[in-house]
PDB file of C-alpha atoms in Angstrom:
ATOM      1  CA  UNK O   1       3.177 -19.412  -4.961  1.00 51.00           C
ATOM      2  CA  UNK O   2       6.747 -19.612  -3.988  1.00 54.00           C
ATOM      3  CA  UNK O   3       9.630 -21.231  -6.208  1.00 51.00           C
ATOM      4  CA  UNK O   4      12.566 -22.399  -4.822  1.00 50.00           C
ATOM      5  CA  UNK O   5      15.811 -24.543  -5.493  1.00 48.00           C
ATOM      6  CA  UNK O   6      16.224 -27.699  -3.593  1.00 47.00           C
ATOM      7  CA  UNK O   7      18.653 -25.960  -0.955  1.00 47.00           C
ATOM      8  CA  UNK O   8      17.536 -25.266   2.226  1.00 48.00           C
ATOM      9  CA  UNK O   9      18.856 -22.024   2.597  1.00 52.00           C
ATOM     10  CA  UNK O  10      16.771 -20.723  -0.320  1.00 56.00           C
ATOM     11  CA  UNK O  11      13.913 -21.721   1.178  1.00 57.00           C
ATOM     12  CA  UNK O  12      15.043 -19.804   4.262  1.00 91.00           C
ATOM     13  CA  UNK O  13      15.456 -16.734   2.618  1.00 95.00           C
ATOM     14  CA  UNK O  14      12.254 -16.817   0.893  1.00 94.00           C
ATOM     15  CA  UNK O  15      10.521 -17.246   4.523  1.00 95.00           C
ATOM     16  CA  UNK O  16      13.042 -14.510   5.950  1.00 96.00           C
ATOM     17  CA  UNK O  17      11.400 -11.976   3.433  1.00 97.00           C
ATOM     18  CA  UNK O  18       7.912 -13.419   3.922  1.00 96.00           C
ATOM     19  CA  UNK O  19       8.114 -12.611   7.668  1.00 96.00           C
ATOM     20  CA  UNK O  20      10.026  -9.460   7.032  1.00 96.00           C
ATOM     21  CA  UNK O  21       7.228  -8.115   4.957  1.00 96.00           C
ATOM     22  CA  UNK O  22       4.541  -8.632   7.630  1.00 94.00           C
ATOM     23  CA  UNK O  23       6.884  -7.362  10.757  1.00 94.00           C
ATOM     24  CA  UNK O  24       7.327  -4.355   8.550  1.00 93.00           C
ATOM     25  CA  UNK O  25       3.960  -3.834   7.810  1.00 92.00           C
ATOM     26  CA  UNK O  26       3.120  -3.956  11.746  1.00 91.00           C
ATOM     27  CA  UNK O  27       5.756  -1.542  12.353  1.00 89.00           C
ATOM     28  CA  UNK O  28       8.444  -4.258  14.173  1.00 92.00           C
ATOM     29  CA  UNK O  29      11.733  -2.728  13.206  1.00 91.00           C
ATOM     30  CA  UNK O  30      13.149  -4.111  15.653  1.00 89.00           C
ATOM     31  CA  UNK O  31      14.573  -7.416  13.779  1.00 88.00           C
ATOM     32  CA  UNK O  32      15.116  -6.158  10.237  1.00 95.00           C
ATOM     33  CA  UNK O  33      17.211  -8.731   8.327  1.00 97.00           C
ATOM     34  CA  UNK O  34      19.614  -6.292   7.115  1.00 98.00           C
ATOM     35  CA  UNK O  35      23.109  -6.630   7.286  1.00 97.00           C
ATOM     36  CA  UNK O  36      24.955  -3.538   8.905  1.00 97.00           C
ATOM     37  CA  UNK O  37      26.488  -2.435   5.478  1.00 98.00           C
ATOM     38  CA  UNK O  38      23.266  -2.943   3.299  1.00 98.00           C
ATOM     39  CA  UNK O  39      22.278  -1.051   0.634  1.00 98.00           C
ATOM     40  CA  UNK O  40      18.732  -0.414  -0.868  1.00 98.00           C
ATOM     41  CA  UNK O  41      16.882   1.659  -3.248  1.00 96.00           C
ATOM     42  CA  UNK O  42      13.519   2.129  -4.168  1.00 94.00           C
ATOM     43  CA  UNK O  43      11.728   5.284  -6.471  1.00 91.00           C
ATOM     44  CA  UNK O  44      12.428   7.724  -3.711  1.00 88.00           C
ATOM     45  CA  UNK O  45      15.964   6.998  -3.136  1.00 91.00           C
ATOM     46  CA  UNK O  46      19.464   4.978  -2.022  1.00 96.00           C
ATOM     47  CA  UNK O  47      19.607   4.316   1.262  1.00 97.00           C
ATOM     48  CA  UNK O  48      23.589   2.678   2.473  1.00 98.00           C
ATOM     49  CA  UNK O  49      23.899   0.969   6.138  1.00 98.00           C
ATOM     50  CA  UNK O  50      21.048  -0.643   8.483  1.00 97.00           C
ATOM     51  CA  UNK O  51      20.239   2.419  10.305  1.00 97.00           C
ATOM     52  CA  UNK O  52      19.624   4.686   7.399  1.00 96.00           C
ATOM     53  CA  UNK O  53      17.244   2.067   5.677  1.00 97.00           C
ATOM     54  CA  UNK O  54      15.581   1.856   9.136  1.00 96.00           C
ATOM     55  CA  UNK O  55      15.024   5.772   9.364  1.00 94.00           C
ATOM     56  CA  UNK O  56      13.571   5.432   5.590  1.00 92.00           C
ATOM     57  CA  UNK O  57      11.138   2.961   6.719  1.00 94.00           C
ATOM     58  CA  UNK O  58      10.522   5.023   9.868  1.00 94.00           C
ATOM     59  CA  UNK O  59       9.398   7.687   7.246  1.00 92.00           C
ATOM     60  CA  UNK O  60       7.075   5.352   5.633  1.00 92.00           C
ATOM     61  CA  UNK O  61       5.637   3.881   8.642  1.00 94.00           C
ATOM     62  CA  UNK O  62       4.831   7.413  10.212  1.00 95.00           C
ATOM     63  CA  UNK O  63       2.671   7.922   7.116  1.00 95.00           C
ATOM     64  CA  UNK O  64       0.912   4.995   6.923  1.00 96.00           C
ATOM     65  CA  UNK O  65       0.858   3.723  10.348  1.00 94.00           C
ATOM     66  CA  UNK O  66      -2.154   1.143   9.863  1.00 92.00           C
ATOM     67  CA  UNK O  67      -1.671  -0.789   7.030  1.00 93.00           C
ATOM     68  CA  UNK O  68      -1.265  -4.808   5.361  1.00 96.00           C
ATOM     69  CA  UNK O  69       1.569  -6.397   3.273  1.00 96.00           C
ATOM     70  CA  UNK O  70       1.601  -9.729   1.646  1.00 96.00           C
ATOM     71  CA  UNK O  71       4.244 -11.496  -0.431  1.00 98.00           C
ATOM     72  CA  UNK O  72       1.629 -12.421  -3.682  1.00 98.00           C
ATOM     73  CA  UNK O  73       4.620 -14.212  -5.607  1.00 98.00           C
ATOM     74  CA  UNK O  74       8.294 -15.138  -4.775  1.00 97.00           C
ATOM     75  CA  UNK O  75      10.716 -16.540  -6.806  1.00 96.00           C
ATOM     76  CA  UNK O  76      14.263 -17.817  -4.511  1.00 94.00           C
ATOM     77  CA  UNK O  77      17.225 -18.962  -6.257  1.00 93.00           C
ATOM     78  CA  UNK O  78      20.635 -19.454  -4.275  1.00 90.00           C
ATOM     79  CA  UNK O  79      21.094 -15.659  -2.227  1.00 95.00           C
ATOM     80  CA  UNK O  80      18.668 -14.081  -4.255  1.00 97.00           C
ATOM     81  CA  UNK O  81      15.110 -13.701  -3.592  1.00 97.00           C
ATOM     82  CA  UNK O  82      12.243 -11.816  -5.843  1.00 98.00           C
ATOM     83  CA  UNK O  83       9.170 -10.789  -4.368  1.00 98.00           C
ATOM     84  CA  UNK O  84       5.998  -9.383  -5.235  1.00 98.00           C
ATOM     85  CA  UNK O  85       4.717  -7.416  -2.465  1.00 98.00           C
ATOM     86  CA  UNK O  86       0.810  -5.826  -2.040  1.00 98.00           C
ATOM     87  CA  UNK O  87       0.811  -3.127   0.555  1.00 97.00           C
ATOM     88  CA  UNK O  88      -2.627  -1.493   1.784  1.00 98.00           C
ATOM     89  CA  UNK O  89      -2.679   1.286   3.861  1.00 97.00           C
ATOM     90  CA  UNK O  90      -4.349   4.654   4.109  1.00 97.00           C
ATOM     91  CA  UNK O  91      -2.351   7.722   4.721  1.00 97.00           C
ATOM     92  CA  UNK O  92      -3.042   9.241   7.578  1.00 97.00           C
ATOM     93  CA  UNK O  93       0.587  10.852   8.805  1.00 96.00           C
ATOM     94  CA  UNK O  94       3.210  13.211   6.951  1.00 95.00           C
ATOM     95  CA  UNK O  95       5.209  11.545   4.273  1.00 92.00           C
ATOM     96  CA  UNK O  96       8.544  12.902   4.386  1.00 88.00           C
ATOM     97  CA  UNK O  97      10.736  12.523   1.486  1.00 79.00           C
ATOM     98  CA  UNK O  98      14.123  14.056  -0.144  1.00 75.00           C
ATOM     99  CA  UNK O  99      11.636  16.580  -2.003  1.00 77.00           C
ATOM    100  CA  UNK O 100       9.848  17.456   0.618  1.00 83.00           C
ATOM    101  CA  UNK O 101       6.802  16.712   2.871  1.00 89.00           C
ATOM    102  CA  UNK O 102       3.573  15.684   1.867  1.00 91.00           C
ATOM    103  CA  UNK O 103       0.819  16.399   4.367  1.00 93.00           C
ATOM    104  CA  UNK O 104      -1.671  13.358   5.159  1.00 96.00           C
ATOM    105  CA  UNK O 105      -4.377  13.234   2.408  1.00 96.00           C
ATOM    106  CA  UNK O 106      -6.271  10.427   4.528  1.00 97.00           C
ATOM    107  CA  UNK O 107      -6.672   8.454   1.176  1.00 97.00           C
ATOM    108  CA  UNK O 108      -6.329   4.838   1.097  1.00 97.00           C
ATOM    109  CA  UNK O 109      -3.345   3.366  -1.477  1.00 97.00           C
ATOM    110  CA  UNK O 110      -2.860   0.115  -3.083  1.00 98.00           C
ATOM    111  CA  UNK O 111       1.124  -0.282  -3.504  1.00 97.00           C
ATOM    112  CA  UNK O 112       2.334  -3.181  -5.856  1.00 98.00           C
ATOM    113  CA  UNK O 113       6.059  -3.292  -5.662  1.00 98.00           C
ATOM    114  CA  UNK O 114       8.647  -5.731  -7.107  1.00 98.00           C
ATOM    115  CA  UNK O 115      11.450  -6.628  -4.069  1.00 98.00           C
ATOM    116  CA  UNK O 116      14.908  -7.904  -5.423  1.00 98.00           C
ATOM    117  CA  UNK O 117      16.786  -9.309  -2.514  1.00 98.00           C
ATOM    118  CA  UNK O 118      20.363 -10.385  -2.484  1.00 98.00           C
ATOM    119  CA  UNK O 119      21.372 -12.259   0.793  1.00 97.00           C
ATOM    120  CA  UNK O 120      24.756 -12.947   2.475  1.00 96.00           C
ATOM    121  CA  UNK O 121      25.122 -14.898   5.532  1.00 93.00           C
ATOM    122  CA  UNK O 122      21.367 -14.912   5.790  1.00 93.00           C
ATOM    123  CA  UNK O 123      20.875 -11.430   5.904  1.00 96.00           C
ATOM    124  CA  UNK O 124      19.520  -8.841   3.572  1.00 98.00           C
ATOM    125  CA  UNK O 125      22.957  -7.135   1.765  1.00 98.00           C
ATOM    126  CA  UNK O 126      21.225  -5.669  -1.206  1.00 98.00           C
ATOM    127  CA  UNK O 127      17.701  -4.877  -2.138  1.00 98.00           C
ATOM    128  CA  UNK O 128      15.903  -2.700  -4.877  1.00 98.00           C
ATOM    129  CA  UNK O 129      12.374  -1.916  -4.714  1.00 98.00           C
ATOM    130  CA  UNK O 130      10.394  -0.777  -7.867  1.00 98.00           C
ATOM    131  CA  UNK O 131       6.835   0.626  -7.509  1.00 96.00           C
ATOM    132  CA  UNK O 132       4.911   3.110 -10.244  1.00 95.00           C
ATOM    133  CA  UNK O 133       5.728   6.462  -8.365  1.00 91.00           C
ATOM    134  CA  UNK O 134       3.184   8.268 -10.780  1.00 92.00           C
ATOM    135  CA  UNK O 135       0.395   5.997  -9.691  1.00 95.00           C
ATOM    136  CA  UNK O 136       1.122   6.096  -6.058  1.00 94.00           C
ATOM    137  CA  UNK O 137       0.876   9.932  -6.008  1.00 91.00           C
ATOM    138  CA  UNK O 138      -2.489   9.639  -8.136  1.00 94.00           C
ATOM    139  CA  UNK O 139      -3.871   7.666  -5.362  1.00 96.00           C
ATOM    140  CA  UNK O 140      -2.532  10.235  -2.887  1.00 95.00           C
ATOM    141  CA  UNK O 141      -4.662  12.806  -4.727  1.00 93.00           C
ATOM    142  CA  UNK O 142      -1.185  14.640  -5.764  1.00 88.00           C
ATOM    143  CA  UNK O 143      -0.548  14.956  -9.641  1.00 77.00           C
ATOM    144  CA  UNK O 144       2.329  16.999 -11.177  1.00 64.00           C
ATOM    145  CA  UNK O 145       1.931  20.693 -11.940  1.00 55.00           C
ATOM    146  CA  UNK O 146       1.823  21.180 -15.683  1.00 48.00           C
ATOM    147  CA  UNK O 147       4.870  22.285 -17.760  1.00 52.00           C
TER     148      UNK O 147
END
């Protein structure tokens, strides 16, 4: 389901997200629709600039080289697009993060995310992604040490 305003650019922004999610899942980062000075954040950190954003996405793609992604729900209004995205993949490569590297677990994961994107001149300027990191780690078989 996609809810949009009557303005054509809104539909374009929503379509851009859907196209980008599909391309990203395939590892096609060449046409990433981020502005050069874009900023993103997710539970793993904050990334400033298109280059840093693409590096963070490459880390995910290295850890999960084969996977699918689908926009399951979306609302677009003006320059803002909110998308519910469902990722499915198997952890077959190292997952490098600021807190260390998680070796491949070969476990399947289903990651339900909420992505809030703000566009400027047809490109993503700011993006916030939310997901349950505890559930994600549980799916990988990783639990926090007892305190």
